[in-house]
Amino acid sequence: MTDTSGPQSFTLDRLRDDLAELLYVEAEEVAVDENVFDQGLDSVRMMTLVEGWRAQGAEVGFAELAQRPTLTDWATLLAPAGAPRAGA
């Protein structure tokens, strides 16, 4: 997962890269508008993502992400307040 200090930007590209790393695939193989569980993500690896992102300032929980399981939706959920939303 991306590891830098300071406030993090959870862009769609960054989310795709993080998911691809956990799934051991190239980022180009991860579809941003498809269900992440259908692409191979399981609940244990999802918790790994959530914990890492929360440690970097994300204010999102497992349940929120599980209810909207596409990277496009996640980018919207992880966007800071007042930031342009993904797809807007």
Backbone as JSON, one array per atom type, in Angstrom:
{
  "sequence": "MTDTSGPQSFTLDRLRDDLAELLYVEAEEVAVDENVFDQGLDSVRMMTLVEGWRAQGAEVGFAELAQRPTLTDWATLLAPAGAPRAGA",
  "N": [[0.83, -1.18, 0.0], [0.34, 2.29, -0.58], [2.63, 4.37, 1.06], [3.17, 7.12, 2.66], [4.12, 10.06, 4.48], [2.05, 12.41, 6.27], [-1.07, 14.12, 5.3], [-3.21, 12.14, 3.3], [-4.11, 11.55, -0.11], [-6.79, 10.03, -1.47], [-7.08, 8.99, -4.24], [-8.7, 7.71, -7.2], [-6.87, 6.3, -8.79], [-4.92, 5.71, -6.88], [-6.38, 4.07, -5.11], [-6.93, 1.95, -6.81], [-4.33, 1.03, -7.28], [-3.6, 0.23, -4.66], [-5.47, -1.85, -4.2], [-4.82, -3.61, -6.28], [-2.25, -4.34, -5.5], [-2.78, -5.86, -3.19], [-4.2, -7.95, -4.33], [-2.39, -9.13, -5.92], [-2.09, -8.49, -8.66], [-1.76, -6.66, -11.77], [-2.33, -3.14, -11.81], [-3.86, -2.3, -13.98], [-5.5, -4.42, -14.43], [-7.54, -4.27, -12.65], [-10.84, -3.43, -12.37], [-12.54, -0.4, -12.14], [-15.26, 0.07, -11.83], [-16.45, -2.29, -11.17], [-17.65, -4.78, -8.9], [-15.63, -5.17, -6.1], [-15.37, -7.51, -4.66], [-16.08, -9.46, -6.46], [-13.85, -9.35, -7.97], [-11.94, -10.58, -6.52], [-11.32, -9.69, -3.95], [-11.38, -10.26, -0.45], [-12.91, -10.38, 2.83], [-10.95, -10.24, 4.83], [-8.67, -9.14, 3.56], [-9.85, -6.77, 2.82], [-10.19, -5.54, 5.3], [-7.51, -5.08, 5.84], [-6.95, -3.08, 3.95], [-8.72, -1.06, 4.9], [-7.73, -0.58, 7.51], [-5.12, 0.32, 6.93], [-5.67, 2.61, 5.37], [-7.13, 4.14, 7.22], [-5.16, 4.62, 9.1], [-3.76, 6.44, 7.7], [-5.33, 8.63, 7.66], [-7.91, 8.39, 6.56], [-11.43, 8.54, 6.86], [-13.35, 6.29, 7.15], [-15.25, 3.28, 7.29], [-15.34, -0.34, 7.48], [-17.97, -1.36, 6.98], [-19.21, 0.71, 5.52], [-17.71, 0.69, 3.14], [-18.17, -1.93, 2.27], [-20.87, -1.86, 1.64], [-20.92, -0.37, -0.65], [-19.35, -1.52, -2.99], [-17.41, -0.74, -5.11], [-14.53, 0.64, -6.7], [-14.89, 3.2, -7.67], [-17.04, 4.14, -6.13], [-15.78, 3.99, -3.65], [-13.79, 5.94, -3.92], [-15.35, 8.2, -3.87], [-16.45, 8.01, -1.28], [-14.12, 8.31, 0.22], [-13.2, 10.8, -0.4], [-12.17, 14.02, 0.67], [-14.18, 16.25, 2.68], [-15.94, 18.66, 0.83], [-14.38, 18.36, -1.4], [-14.16, 17.72, -4.96], [-16.31, 15.2, -6.17], [-15.86, 11.78, -7.19], [-16.49, 11.08, -10.57], [-18.07, 13.29, -10.84]],
  "CA": [[0.0, 0.0, 0.0], [1.06, 3.54, -0.6], [3.03, 4.73, 2.42], [3.86, 8.4, 2.75], [3.69, 10.77, 5.68], [1.18, 13.56, 6.05], [-2.41, 13.82, 4.81], [-3.21, 11.33, 2.09], [-5.13, 11.74, -1.12], [-7.28, 8.73, -1.85], [-7.54, 9.09, -5.61], [-9.11, 6.46, -7.82], [-5.65, 5.59, -9.17], [-4.27, 5.2, -5.67], [-7.19, 2.96, -4.62], [-6.7, 0.84, -7.74], [-2.98, 0.51, -7.0], [-3.63, -0.48, -3.37], [-6.21, -3.09, -4.36], [-4.02, -4.49, -7.14], [-1.15, -4.88, -4.7], [-3.31, -6.92, -2.32], [-4.69, -9.06, -5.14], [-1.25, -9.62, -6.7], [-2.33, -8.29, -10.09], [-1.4, -5.33, -12.25], [-3.41, -2.17, -11.59], [-4.7, -2.25, -15.18], [-6.43, -5.56, -14.38], [-8.59, -3.97, -11.67], [-11.91, -2.59, -12.93], [-12.96, 0.57, -11.11], [-16.71, 0.08, -11.69], [-16.94, -3.63, -10.88], [-17.63, -5.17, -7.5], [-14.29, -5.59, -5.7], [-15.43, -8.89, -4.19], [-16.08, -10.28, -7.67], [-12.5, -9.29, -8.51], [-11.07, -11.39, -5.69], [-11.1, -9.17, -2.6], [-12.13, -10.91, 0.61], [-13.1, -9.5, 3.98], [-9.69, -10.06, 5.57], [-7.85, -8.17, 2.83], [-10.53, -5.48, 2.88], [-9.83, -4.95, 6.59], [-6.14, -4.59, 5.68], [-7.07, -1.79, 3.27], [-9.37, -0.1, 5.8], [-6.8, -0.23, 8.59], [-4.04, 1.13, 6.36], [-6.2, 3.92, 4.99], [-7.48, 4.89, 8.43], [-3.89, 5.06, 9.69], [-3.3, 7.55, 6.87], [-6.27, 9.74, 7.76], [-9.24, 8.14, 6.0], [-12.52, 8.44, 7.82], [-14.3, 5.35, 6.55], [-15.23, 1.97, 7.95], [-15.56, -1.56, 6.7], [-19.37, -1.48, 6.57], [-19.48, 1.69, 4.46], [-17.09, 0.22, 1.9], [-18.82, -3.17, 1.86], [-22.17, -1.52, 1.08], [-20.69, 0.26, -1.96], [-18.09, -2.21, -3.28], [-16.64, -0.45, -6.32], [-13.49, 1.64, -6.43], [-15.47, 4.52, -7.94], [-17.77, 4.52, -4.92], [-14.82, 4.19, -2.56], [-13.14, 7.23, -4.11], [-16.33, 9.19, -3.4], [-16.52, 7.92, 0.19], [-12.85, 8.71, 0.82], [-12.87, 12.18, -0.76], [-12.36, 14.95, 1.79], [-15.36, 17.12, 2.61], [-15.75, 19.82, -0.03], [-13.62, 18.0, -2.6], [-14.99, 17.21, -6.05], [-16.6, 13.78, -6.05], [-15.52, 10.95, -8.35], [-17.54, 11.02, -11.56], [-18.88, 14.51, -10.85]],
  "C": [[0.87, 1.24, 0.0], [1.37, 3.96, 0.82], [3.84, 6.01, 2.39], [3.36, 9.1, 4.0], [2.81, 11.95, 5.31], [-0.18, 13.13, 5.53], [-2.34, 13.1, 3.47], [-4.34, 11.72, 1.17], [-5.54, 10.36, -1.62], [-7.93, 8.8, -3.23], [-7.95, 7.72, -6.13], [-7.89, 5.65, -8.23], [-4.95, 4.98, -7.97], [-5.04, 3.99, -5.11], [-6.99, 1.73, -5.5], [-5.33, 0.21, -7.49], [-2.96, -0.3, -5.7], [-4.34, -1.82, -3.49], [-5.41, -4.08, -5.2], [-2.88, -5.12, -6.36], [-1.63, -6.03, -3.81], [-3.76, -8.16, -3.09], [-3.58, -9.69, -5.99], [-1.52, -9.61, -8.2], [-1.83, -6.91, -10.47], [-2.6, -4.4, -12.08], [-4.37, -2.12, -12.77], [-5.73, -3.38, -15.21], [-7.6, -5.31, -13.43], [-9.59, -3.0, -12.3], [-12.47, -1.68, -11.84], [-14.47, 0.57, -10.87], [-17.3, -1.3, -11.45], [-16.8, -3.91, -9.38], [-16.26, -5.73, -7.13], [-14.26, -7.03, -5.2], [-15.44, -9.86, -5.37], [-14.69, -10.32, -8.3], [-11.48, -10.02, -7.63], [-10.79, -10.87, -4.29], [-11.94, -9.97, -1.61], [-12.15, -9.99, 1.82], [-11.81, -9.25, 4.76], [-8.81, -9.03, 4.88], [-8.52, -6.8, 2.81], [-10.22, -4.79, 4.2], [-8.39, -4.41, 6.56], [-6.15, -3.23, 5.01], [-7.63, -0.73, 4.23], [-8.41, 0.36, 6.89], [-5.67, 0.66, 8.08], [-4.51, 2.53, 6.0], [-6.57, 4.76, 6.2], [-6.22, 5.41, 9.13], [-3.33, 6.27, 8.93], [-4.35, 8.67, 6.78], [-7.65, 9.53, 7.16], [-10.26, 8.01, 7.11], [-13.62, 7.59, 7.22], [-14.17, 4.02, 7.26], [-15.54, 0.85, 6.99], [-16.98, -1.61, 6.14], [-19.71, -0.52, 5.43], [-18.94, 1.21, 3.12], [-17.78, -1.04, 1.38], [-20.18, -2.91, 1.22], [-22.06, -0.92, -0.31], [-19.38, -0.27, -2.52], [-17.47, -2.0, -4.66], [-15.61, 0.61, -5.97], [-14.0, 3.06, -6.7], [-16.24, 5.02, -6.73], [-16.82, 4.79, -3.77], [-14.13, 5.53, -2.69], [-14.06, 8.36, -3.63], [-16.38, 9.2, -1.87], [-15.26, 8.47, 0.85], [-12.44, 10.15, 0.48], [-13.1, 13.09, 0.44], [-13.61, 15.81, 1.59], [-15.04, 18.34, 1.74], [-14.96, 19.54, -1.27], [-14.56, 17.55, -3.7], [-15.14, 15.7, -5.91], [-16.24, 13.06, -7.33], [-16.72, 10.89, -9.28], [-18.4, 12.28, -11.64], [-18.32, 15.5, -11.83]]
}
